[in-house]
Amino acid sequence: MALDLLTVILLSVLPISELRGAIPYGIIIANLNPVLVFLTAVVSNIIIIPTIFFFLDYVHQHLMGIRLYNSLFGKFIERTQHKAQNHISKYGYLGLVLLVAIPLPITGAYTGTLAAWLFNMKRKKSLLALSFGVVIAGSIVTALVLSGIEASIFLNNRLIN
């Protein structure tokens, strides 16, 4: 169980998987308690937000001199600016919540934090908005996973009987 929880934490803080990978893994693969998985994944994903801000504020400037980093990160910045522009300019912090809350690829805490940083949004308000978005996204993913499990059980029972 401890190793499975560690895996949930690791998946929650990775930029590709975040909650969308951690919650299904914890509930479906590791067969952990859904409430425990939700809380672990959400808290882990929220904890990474200040780390991302720190990276963008201090480490990013030093790495921009490296050609490979600059080309890869430059593309990610362009994509994030394009994706977040409408949400942020129209809705402000609510747009930031929505950007993170919708559990689709290339949305989540990393993209939301980068958007808040790019648009020079206030840190405390951004952290609150991003955290709220993570809680919503975690709730959506958990509900979808549990609904899928229930649907599978229902269909299996119908086929067997």
Short mmCIF file of N, CA and C in Angstrom, two decimals:
data_model
loop_
_atom_site.label_atom_id
_atom_site.label_comp_id
_atom_site.label_asym_id
_atom_site.label_seq_id
_atom_site.Cartn_x
_atom_site.Cartn_y
_atom_site.Cartn_z
N MET A 1 0.82 -1.20 0.00
CA MET A 1 0.00 0.00 0.00
C MET A 1 0.86 1.26 0.00
N ALA A 2 1.94 1.25 0.77
CA ALA A 2 2.80 2.44 0.85
C ALA A 2 3.42 2.73 -0.52
N LEU A 3 3.85 1.69 -1.21
CA LEU A 3 4.44 1.89 -2.54
C LEU A 3 3.40 2.42 -3.52
N ASP A 4 2.18 1.91 -3.41
CA ASP A 4 1.10 2.40 -4.28
C ASP A 4 0.78 3.86 -4.00
N LEU A 5 0.76 4.25 -2.73
CA LEU A 5 0.52 5.66 -2.38
C LEU A 5 1.65 6.54 -2.89
N LEU A 6 2.88 6.04 -2.78
CA LEU A 6 4.02 6.78 -3.32
C LEU A 6 3.89 6.96 -4.83
N THR A 7 3.40 5.94 -5.50
CA THR A 7 3.17 6.03 -6.94
C THR A 7 2.10 7.06 -7.26
N VAL A 8 1.04 7.11 -6.45
CA VAL A 8 -0.01 8.12 -6.63
C VAL A 8 0.60 9.52 -6.48
N ILE A 9 1.45 9.70 -5.46
CA ILE A 9 2.10 11.00 -5.26
C ILE A 9 2.98 11.35 -6.45
N LEU A 10 3.79 10.39 -6.89
CA LEU A 10 4.68 10.64 -8.02
C LEU A 10 3.90 11.00 -9.28
N LEU A 11 2.86 10.24 -9.58
CA LEU A 11 2.04 10.55 -10.76
C LEU A 11 1.37 11.91 -10.63
N SER A 12 1.01 12.30 -9.41
CA SER A 12 0.34 13.59 -9.19
C SER A 12 1.26 14.78 -9.46
N VAL A 13 2.55 14.59 -9.23
CA VAL A 13 3.48 15.71 -9.41
C VAL A 13 4.18 15.70 -10.77
N LEU A 14 3.95 14.68 -11.56
CA LEU A 14 4.54 14.66 -12.91
C LEU A 14 3.69 15.51 -13.86
N PRO A 15 4.33 16.31 -14.71
CA PRO A 15 3.56 17.22 -15.57
C PRO A 15 2.66 16.53 -16.59
N ILE A 16 2.97 15.34 -17.00
CA ILE A 16 2.16 14.68 -18.01
C ILE A 16 0.92 14.04 -17.38
N SER A 17 1.10 13.32 -16.30
CA SER A 17 -0.03 12.59 -15.72
C SER A 17 -0.86 13.42 -14.76
N GLU A 18 -0.23 14.08 -13.81
CA GLU A 18 -0.93 14.83 -12.76
C GLU A 18 -2.10 14.00 -12.22
N LEU A 19 -3.22 14.63 -11.95
CA LEU A 19 -4.39 13.93 -11.38
C LEU A 19 -4.99 12.92 -12.35
N ARG A 20 -4.91 13.23 -13.63
CA ARG A 20 -5.54 12.38 -14.65
C ARG A 20 -4.90 10.99 -14.69
N GLY A 21 -3.69 10.88 -14.23
CA GLY A 21 -3.04 9.57 -14.18
C GLY A 21 -3.03 8.98 -12.78
N ALA A 22 -2.87 9.85 -11.78
CA ALA A 22 -2.73 9.38 -10.40
C ALA A 22 -4.01 8.76 -9.85
N ILE A 23 -5.12 9.42 -10.07
CA ILE A 23 -6.38 8.93 -9.49
C ILE A 23 -6.83 7.61 -10.11
N PRO A 24 -6.85 7.48 -11.44
CA PRO A 24 -7.20 6.16 -12.00
C PRO A 24 -6.24 5.05 -11.55
N TYR A 25 -4.95 5.38 -11.49
CA TYR A 25 -3.99 4.37 -11.02
C TYR A 25 -4.33 3.93 -9.60
N GLY A 26 -4.51 4.88 -8.71
CA GLY A 26 -4.76 4.56 -7.30
C GLY A 26 -6.04 3.78 -7.08
N ILE A 27 -7.10 4.14 -7.80
CA ILE A 27 -8.39 3.49 -7.58
C ILE A 27 -8.50 2.18 -8.35
N ILE A 28 -8.14 2.19 -9.63
CA ILE A 28 -8.34 1.01 -10.48
C ILE A 28 -7.21 0.00 -10.34
N ILE A 29 -5.98 0.45 -10.50
CA ILE A 29 -4.84 -0.47 -10.52
C ILE A 29 -4.44 -0.90 -9.10
N ALA A 30 -4.24 0.10 -8.21
CA ALA A 30 -3.77 -0.21 -6.86
C ALA A 30 -4.91 -0.61 -5.92
N ASN A 31 -6.15 -0.38 -6.35
CA ASN A 31 -7.33 -0.75 -5.55
C ASN A 31 -7.31 -0.10 -4.16
N LEU A 32 -6.89 1.15 -4.11
CA LEU A 32 -6.86 1.90 -2.85
C LEU A 32 -8.20 2.58 -2.60
N ASN A 33 -8.41 3.00 -1.38
CA ASN A 33 -9.62 3.72 -1.00
C ASN A 33 -9.73 5.00 -1.84
N PRO A 34 -10.84 5.20 -2.53
CA PRO A 34 -10.99 6.38 -3.39
C PRO A 34 -10.81 7.72 -2.67
N VAL A 35 -11.26 7.82 -1.43
CA VAL A 35 -11.10 9.07 -0.68
C VAL A 35 -9.62 9.32 -0.39
N LEU A 36 -8.90 8.28 -0.01
CA LEU A 36 -7.46 8.40 0.25
C LEU A 36 -6.72 8.79 -1.03
N VAL A 37 -7.08 8.16 -2.13
CA VAL A 37 -6.45 8.48 -3.42
C VAL A 37 -6.73 9.93 -3.80
N PHE A 38 -7.98 10.35 -3.70
CA PHE A 38 -8.36 11.73 -4.03
C PHE A 38 -7.55 12.72 -3.20
N LEU A 39 -7.55 12.54 -1.87
CA LEU A 39 -6.85 13.48 -0.99
C LEU A 39 -5.35 13.50 -1.26
N THR A 40 -4.75 12.32 -1.43
CA THR A 40 -3.31 12.23 -1.70
C THR A 40 -2.95 12.90 -3.02
N ALA A 41 -3.71 12.61 -4.06
CA ALA A 41 -3.43 13.18 -5.38
C ALA A 41 -3.62 14.68 -5.40
N VAL A 42 -4.71 15.16 -4.81
CA VAL A 42 -5.01 16.59 -4.82
C VAL A 42 -3.97 17.37 -4.01
N VAL A 43 -3.67 16.90 -2.80
CA VAL A 43 -2.68 17.60 -1.97
C VAL A 43 -1.31 17.60 -2.65
N SER A 44 -0.92 16.47 -3.22
CA SER A 44 0.38 16.40 -3.92
C SER A 44 0.42 17.35 -5.10
N ASN A 45 -0.67 17.43 -5.85
CA ASN A 45 -0.72 18.31 -7.01
C ASN A 45 -0.72 19.78 -6.60
N ILE A 46 -1.35 20.10 -5.49
CA ILE A 46 -1.35 21.49 -5.00
C ILE A 46 0.03 21.87 -4.46
N ILE A 47 0.69 20.94 -3.78
CA ILE A 47 2.02 21.23 -3.20
C ILE A 47 3.03 21.57 -4.29
N ILE A 48 2.88 21.03 -5.48
CA ILE A 48 3.85 21.28 -6.55
C ILE A 48 3.75 22.71 -7.09
N ILE A 49 2.63 23.38 -6.90
CA ILE A 49 2.41 24.72 -7.48
C ILE A 49 3.47 25.72 -7.03
N PRO A 50 3.75 25.88 -5.71
CA PRO A 50 4.81 26.83 -5.32
C PRO A 50 6.18 26.45 -5.88
N THR A 51 6.42 25.15 -6.02
CA THR A 51 7.69 24.69 -6.60
C THR A 51 7.81 25.15 -8.06
N ILE A 52 6.71 25.07 -8.79
CA ILE A 52 6.72 25.51 -10.19
C ILE A 52 6.97 27.02 -10.26
N PHE A 53 6.31 27.79 -9.39
CA PHE A 53 6.55 29.24 -9.35
C PHE A 53 8.03 29.52 -9.05
N PHE A 54 8.61 28.82 -8.08
CA PHE A 54 10.02 29.00 -7.74
C PHE A 54 10.90 28.71 -8.95
N PHE A 55 10.62 27.59 -9.62
CA PHE A 55 11.39 27.23 -10.81
C PHE A 55 11.31 28.34 -11.86
N LEU A 56 10.10 28.81 -12.13
CA LEU A 56 9.92 29.84 -13.16
C LEU A 56 10.59 31.16 -12.77
N ASP A 57 10.57 31.49 -11.49
CA ASP A 57 11.16 32.75 -11.03
C ASP A 57 12.68 32.72 -11.03
N TYR A 58 13.29 31.59 -10.66
CA TYR A 58 14.73 31.58 -10.42
C TYR A 58 15.53 30.66 -11.34
N VAL A 59 15.09 29.45 -11.55
CA VAL A 59 15.87 28.48 -12.31
C VAL A 59 15.70 28.68 -13.81
N HIS A 60 14.51 29.00 -14.23
CA HIS A 60 14.18 29.16 -15.65
C HIS A 60 15.13 30.12 -16.37
N GLN A 61 15.43 31.26 -15.76
CA GLN A 61 16.30 32.27 -16.39
C GLN A 61 17.66 31.69 -16.73
N HIS A 62 18.19 30.85 -15.85
CA HIS A 62 19.52 30.28 -16.07
C HIS A 62 19.52 29.21 -17.16
N LEU A 63 18.40 28.53 -17.30
CA LEU A 63 18.32 27.46 -18.29
C LEU A 63 18.00 27.97 -19.70
N MET A 64 17.50 29.18 -19.81
CA MET A 64 17.14 29.72 -21.13
C MET A 64 18.35 29.83 -22.06
N GLY A 65 19.55 29.84 -21.52
CA GLY A 65 20.75 29.89 -22.34
C GLY A 65 21.06 28.56 -23.02
N ILE A 66 20.43 27.50 -22.60
CA ILE A 66 20.65 26.18 -23.18
C ILE A 66 19.67 26.01 -24.35
N ARG A 67 20.22 25.78 -25.53
CA ARG A 67 19.43 25.75 -26.75
C ARG A 67 18.28 24.74 -26.70
N LEU A 68 18.54 23.52 -26.27
CA LEU A 68 17.51 22.49 -26.22
C LEU A 68 16.38 22.90 -25.27
N TYR A 69 16.75 23.37 -24.09
CA TYR A 69 15.73 23.82 -23.12
C TYR A 69 14.92 24.96 -23.71
N ASN A 70 15.61 25.91 -24.31
CA ASN A 70 14.94 27.09 -24.87
C ASN A 70 13.94 26.70 -25.96
N SER A 71 14.32 25.78 -26.82
CA SER A 71 13.40 25.40 -27.90
C SER A 71 12.21 24.61 -27.37
N LEU A 72 12.44 23.68 -26.45
CA LEU A 72 11.34 22.89 -25.88
C LEU A 72 10.42 23.75 -25.02
N PHE A 73 11.01 24.52 -24.13
CA PHE A 73 10.21 25.32 -23.22
C PHE A 73 9.54 26.47 -23.96
N GLY A 74 10.21 27.00 -24.98
CA GLY A 74 9.62 28.08 -25.78
C GLY A 74 8.32 27.64 -26.44
N LYS A 75 8.30 26.41 -26.96
CA LYS A 75 7.08 25.88 -27.58
C LYS A 75 5.98 25.70 -26.54
N PHE A 76 6.35 25.23 -25.36
CA PHE A 76 5.37 25.04 -24.29
C PHE A 76 4.79 26.39 -23.85
N ILE A 77 5.64 27.40 -23.78
CA ILE A 77 5.17 28.75 -23.40
C ILE A 77 4.19 29.28 -24.44
N GLU A 78 4.53 29.13 -25.71
CA GLU A 78 3.64 29.60 -26.78
C GLU A 78 2.28 28.90 -26.71
N ARG A 79 2.31 27.58 -26.53
CA ARG A 79 1.07 26.81 -26.44
C ARG A 79 0.23 27.24 -25.24
N THR A 80 0.90 27.44 -24.11
CA THR A 80 0.19 27.84 -22.90
C THR A 80 -0.40 29.23 -23.05
N GLN A 81 0.39 30.16 -23.61
CA GLN A 81 -0.13 31.52 -23.82
C GLN A 81 -1.35 31.50 -24.73
N HIS A 82 -1.26 30.74 -25.79
CA HIS A 82 -2.38 30.66 -26.74
C HIS A 82 -3.61 30.06 -26.07
N LYS A 83 -3.41 28.96 -25.34
CA LYS A 83 -4.53 28.27 -24.70
C LYS A 83 -5.14 29.10 -23.57
N ALA A 84 -4.31 29.81 -22.81
CA ALA A 84 -4.78 30.53 -21.63
C ALA A 84 -5.26 31.94 -21.94
N GLN A 85 -4.84 32.50 -23.05
CA GLN A 85 -5.14 33.90 -23.38
C GLN A 85 -6.62 34.23 -23.23
N ASN A 86 -7.48 33.46 -23.86
CA ASN A 86 -8.92 33.74 -23.80
C ASN A 86 -9.47 33.60 -22.39
N HIS A 87 -9.07 32.52 -21.70
CA HIS A 87 -9.57 32.29 -20.34
C HIS A 87 -9.15 33.42 -19.40
N ILE A 88 -7.87 33.74 -19.42
CA ILE A 88 -7.32 34.69 -18.46
C ILE A 88 -7.77 36.12 -18.77
N SER A 89 -7.68 36.53 -20.03
CA SER A 89 -8.05 37.92 -20.35
C SER A 89 -9.53 38.18 -20.15
N LYS A 90 -10.36 37.17 -20.37
CA LYS A 90 -11.80 37.35 -20.25
C LYS A 90 -12.30 37.16 -18.81
N TYR A 91 -11.76 36.16 -18.12
CA TYR A 91 -12.30 35.79 -16.81
C TYR A 91 -11.34 35.98 -15.64
N GLY A 92 -10.09 36.33 -15.88
CA GLY A 92 -9.14 36.55 -14.79
C GLY A 92 -8.89 35.28 -14.00
N TYR A 93 -9.01 35.39 -12.68
CA TYR A 93 -8.72 34.25 -11.81
C TYR A 93 -9.72 33.11 -11.99
N LEU A 94 -10.95 33.44 -12.32
CA LEU A 94 -11.94 32.40 -12.62
C LEU A 94 -11.49 31.61 -13.86
N GLY A 95 -10.92 32.30 -14.83
CA GLY A 95 -10.38 31.63 -16.02
C GLY A 95 -9.25 30.69 -15.66
N LEU A 96 -8.45 31.08 -14.68
CA LEU A 96 -7.37 30.23 -14.20
C LEU A 96 -7.94 28.96 -13.55
N VAL A 97 -8.99 29.13 -12.76
CA VAL A 97 -9.67 27.98 -12.15
C VAL A 97 -10.17 27.04 -13.25
N LEU A 98 -10.84 27.60 -14.26
CA LEU A 98 -11.40 26.79 -15.34
C LEU A 98 -10.32 26.08 -16.14
N LEU A 99 -9.20 26.77 -16.38
CA LEU A 99 -8.09 26.18 -17.13
C LEU A 99 -7.58 24.92 -16.43
N VAL A 100 -7.50 24.96 -15.11
CA VAL A 100 -6.98 23.83 -14.35
C VAL A 100 -8.07 22.79 -14.06
N ALA A 101 -9.31 23.24 -13.89
CA ALA A 101 -10.39 22.35 -13.45
C ALA A 101 -10.82 21.35 -14.50
N ILE A 102 -10.67 21.68 -15.76
CA ILE A 102 -11.10 20.78 -16.83
C ILE A 102 -9.98 19.77 -17.08
N PRO A 103 -10.19 18.51 -16.71
CA PRO A 103 -9.11 17.52 -16.78
C PRO A 103 -8.86 16.99 -18.20
N LEU A 104 -8.27 17.83 -19.01
CA LEU A 104 -7.90 17.45 -20.37
C LEU A 104 -6.38 17.49 -20.51
N PRO A 105 -5.83 16.86 -21.55
CA PRO A 105 -4.39 16.94 -21.75
C PRO A 105 -3.93 18.40 -21.88
N ILE A 106 -2.78 18.67 -21.33
CA ILE A 106 -2.14 19.99 -21.33
C ILE A 106 -2.98 21.03 -20.61
N THR A 107 -3.73 20.60 -19.62
CA THR A 107 -4.34 21.51 -18.65
C THR A 107 -3.99 20.92 -17.30
N GLY A 108 -3.97 21.70 -16.29
CA GLY A 108 -3.63 21.20 -14.97
C GLY A 108 -2.79 22.21 -14.22
N ALA A 109 -2.22 21.77 -13.12
CA ALA A 109 -1.47 22.68 -12.25
C ALA A 109 -0.25 23.28 -12.95
N TYR A 110 0.45 22.49 -13.75
CA TYR A 110 1.64 23.01 -14.44
C TYR A 110 1.26 24.11 -15.43
N THR A 111 0.30 23.82 -16.28
CA THR A 111 -0.13 24.80 -17.28
C THR A 111 -0.74 26.02 -16.62
N GLY A 112 -1.57 25.81 -15.60
CA GLY A 112 -2.19 26.92 -14.89
C GLY A 112 -1.17 27.81 -14.20
N THR A 113 -0.18 27.19 -13.57
CA THR A 113 0.87 27.97 -12.89
C THR A 113 1.68 28.75 -13.91
N LEU A 114 2.02 28.12 -15.02
CA LEU A 114 2.75 28.83 -16.08
C LEU A 114 1.93 30.00 -16.61
N ALA A 115 0.63 29.79 -16.80
CA ALA A 115 -0.24 30.88 -17.28
C ALA A 115 -0.27 32.02 -16.27
N ALA A 116 -0.41 31.71 -14.99
CA ALA A 116 -0.42 32.75 -13.95
C ALA A 116 0.89 33.52 -13.96
N TRP A 117 1.99 32.81 -14.16
CA TRP A 117 3.31 33.44 -14.20
C TRP A 117 3.46 34.31 -15.45
N LEU A 118 3.03 33.79 -16.60
CA LEU A 118 3.15 34.54 -17.85
C LEU A 118 2.32 35.83 -17.84
N PHE A 119 1.16 35.78 -17.21
CA PHE A 119 0.27 36.94 -17.18
C PHE A 119 0.45 37.79 -15.92
N ASN A 120 1.54 37.53 -15.19
CA ASN A 120 1.90 38.30 -13.99
C ASN A 120 0.74 38.44 -13.01
N MET A 121 0.07 37.36 -12.76
CA MET A 121 -1.06 37.38 -11.82
C MET A 121 -0.52 37.31 -10.39
N LYS A 122 -1.27 37.87 -9.45
CA LYS A 122 -0.84 37.89 -8.05
C LYS A 122 -0.73 36.47 -7.53
N ARG A 123 0.38 36.21 -6.80
CA ARG A 123 0.68 34.85 -6.36
C ARG A 123 -0.37 34.25 -5.44
N LYS A 124 -0.76 34.97 -4.40
CA LYS A 124 -1.69 34.38 -3.43
C LYS A 124 -3.03 34.07 -4.08
N LYS A 125 -3.53 35.00 -4.89
CA LYS A 125 -4.80 34.75 -5.58
C LYS A 125 -4.64 33.61 -6.59
N SER A 126 -3.50 33.59 -7.26
CA SER A 126 -3.24 32.52 -8.23
C SER A 126 -3.19 31.16 -7.53
N LEU A 127 -2.50 31.11 -6.40
CA LEU A 127 -2.39 29.86 -5.66
C LEU A 127 -3.77 29.37 -5.23
N LEU A 128 -4.62 30.28 -4.78
CA LEU A 128 -5.99 29.90 -4.40
C LEU A 128 -6.78 29.41 -5.61
N ALA A 129 -6.70 30.15 -6.71
CA ALA A 129 -7.43 29.76 -7.93
C ALA A 129 -6.94 28.42 -8.46
N LEU A 130 -5.62 28.25 -8.50
CA LEU A 130 -5.05 27.00 -8.99
C LEU A 130 -5.44 25.83 -8.08
N SER A 131 -5.40 26.05 -6.77
CA SER A 131 -5.77 25.00 -5.82
C SER A 131 -7.24 24.61 -5.99
N PHE A 132 -8.08 25.60 -6.14
CA PHE A 132 -9.51 25.33 -6.35
C PHE A 132 -9.71 24.54 -7.64
N GLY A 133 -8.99 24.91 -8.69
CA GLY A 133 -9.06 24.18 -9.96
C GLY A 133 -8.61 22.74 -9.82
N VAL A 134 -7.55 22.52 -9.03
CA VAL A 134 -7.05 21.16 -8.79
C VAL A 134 -8.10 20.33 -8.05
N VAL A 135 -8.75 20.92 -7.05
CA VAL A 135 -9.80 20.20 -6.30
C VAL A 135 -10.95 19.83 -7.24
N ILE A 136 -11.35 20.76 -8.10
CA ILE A 136 -12.44 20.46 -9.05
C ILE A 136 -12.01 19.36 -10.02
N ALA A 137 -10.81 19.48 -10.58
CA ALA A 137 -10.32 18.46 -11.51
C ALA A 137 -10.24 17.10 -10.83
N GLY A 138 -9.73 17.07 -9.60
CA GLY A 138 -9.65 15.82 -8.85
C GLY A 138 -11.03 15.22 -8.62
N SER A 139 -12.00 16.07 -8.32
CA SER A 139 -13.37 15.60 -8.11
C SER A 139 -13.96 15.01 -9.40
N ILE A 140 -13.71 15.68 -10.51
CA ILE A 140 -14.22 15.20 -11.80
C ILE A 140 -13.59 13.86 -12.16
N VAL A 141 -12.27 13.77 -12.04
CA VAL A 141 -11.58 12.52 -12.39
C VAL A 141 -12.04 11.39 -11.48
N THR A 142 -12.14 11.66 -10.19
CA THR A 142 -12.59 10.63 -9.24
C THR A 142 -14.00 10.17 -9.58
N ALA A 143 -14.88 11.12 -9.84
CA ALA A 143 -16.27 10.77 -10.19
C ALA A 143 -16.33 9.94 -11.47
N LEU A 144 -15.53 10.31 -12.46
CA LEU A 144 -15.51 9.55 -13.72
C LEU A 144 -14.98 8.13 -13.51
N VAL A 145 -13.92 8.01 -12.73
CA VAL A 145 -13.36 6.68 -12.47
C VAL A 145 -14.37 5.81 -11.72
N LEU A 146 -14.97 6.36 -10.67
CA LEU A 146 -15.95 5.59 -9.90
C LEU A 146 -17.19 5.26 -10.73
N SER A 147 -17.62 6.19 -11.58
CA SER A 147 -18.76 5.93 -12.46
C SER A 147 -18.43 4.83 -13.45
N GLY A 148 -17.22 4.85 -13.97
CA GLY A 148 -16.79 3.81 -14.91
C GLY A 148 -16.76 2.45 -14.25
N ILE A 149 -16.30 2.40 -13.01
CA ILE A 149 -16.28 1.13 -12.28
C ILE A 149 -17.70 0.62 -12.06
N GLU A 150 -18.58 1.51 -11.63
CA GLU A 150 -19.98 1.13 -11.39
C GLU A 150 -20.65 0.67 -12.69
N ALA A 151 -20.39 1.37 -13.78
CA ALA A 151 -20.96 0.99 -15.07
C ALA A 151 -20.46 -0.38 -15.49
N SER A 152 -19.19 -0.64 -15.26
CA SER A 152 -18.60 -1.93 -15.60
C SER A 152 -19.24 -3.05 -14.78
N ILE A 153 -19.43 -2.82 -13.49
CA ILE A 153 -20.08 -3.81 -12.63
C ILE A 153 -21.51 -4.07 -13.10
N PHE A 154 -22.23 -3.00 -13.39
CA PHE A 154 -23.61 -3.12 -13.85
C PHE A 154 -23.68 -3.92 -15.15
N LEU A 155 -22.82 -3.58 -16.11
CA LEU A 155 -22.84 -4.29 -17.40
C LEU A 155 -22.44 -5.75 -17.24
N ASN A 156 -21.45 -6.01 -16.41
CA ASN A 156 -21.04 -7.40 -16.18
C ASN A 156 -22.17 -8.20 -15.55
N ASN A 157 -22.88 -7.62 -14.59
CA ASN A 157 -24.01 -8.31 -13.96
C ASN A 157 -25.13 -8.57 -14.96
N ARG A 158 -25.38 -7.63 -15.84
CA ARG A 158 -26.43 -7.79 -16.85
C ARG A 158 -26.06 -8.89 -17.84
N LEU A 159 -24.79 -8.97 -18.20
CA LEU A 159 -24.35 -9.99 -19.15
C LEU A 159 -24.37 -11.38 -18.53
N ILE A 160 -24.03 -11.46 -17.25
CA ILE A 160 -23.98 -12.76 -16.57
C ILE A 160 -25.38 -13.28 -16.30
N ASN A 161 -26.28 -12.41 -15.92
CA ASN A 161 -27.66 -12.84 -15.56
C ASN A 161 -28.46 -12.92 -16.78
#
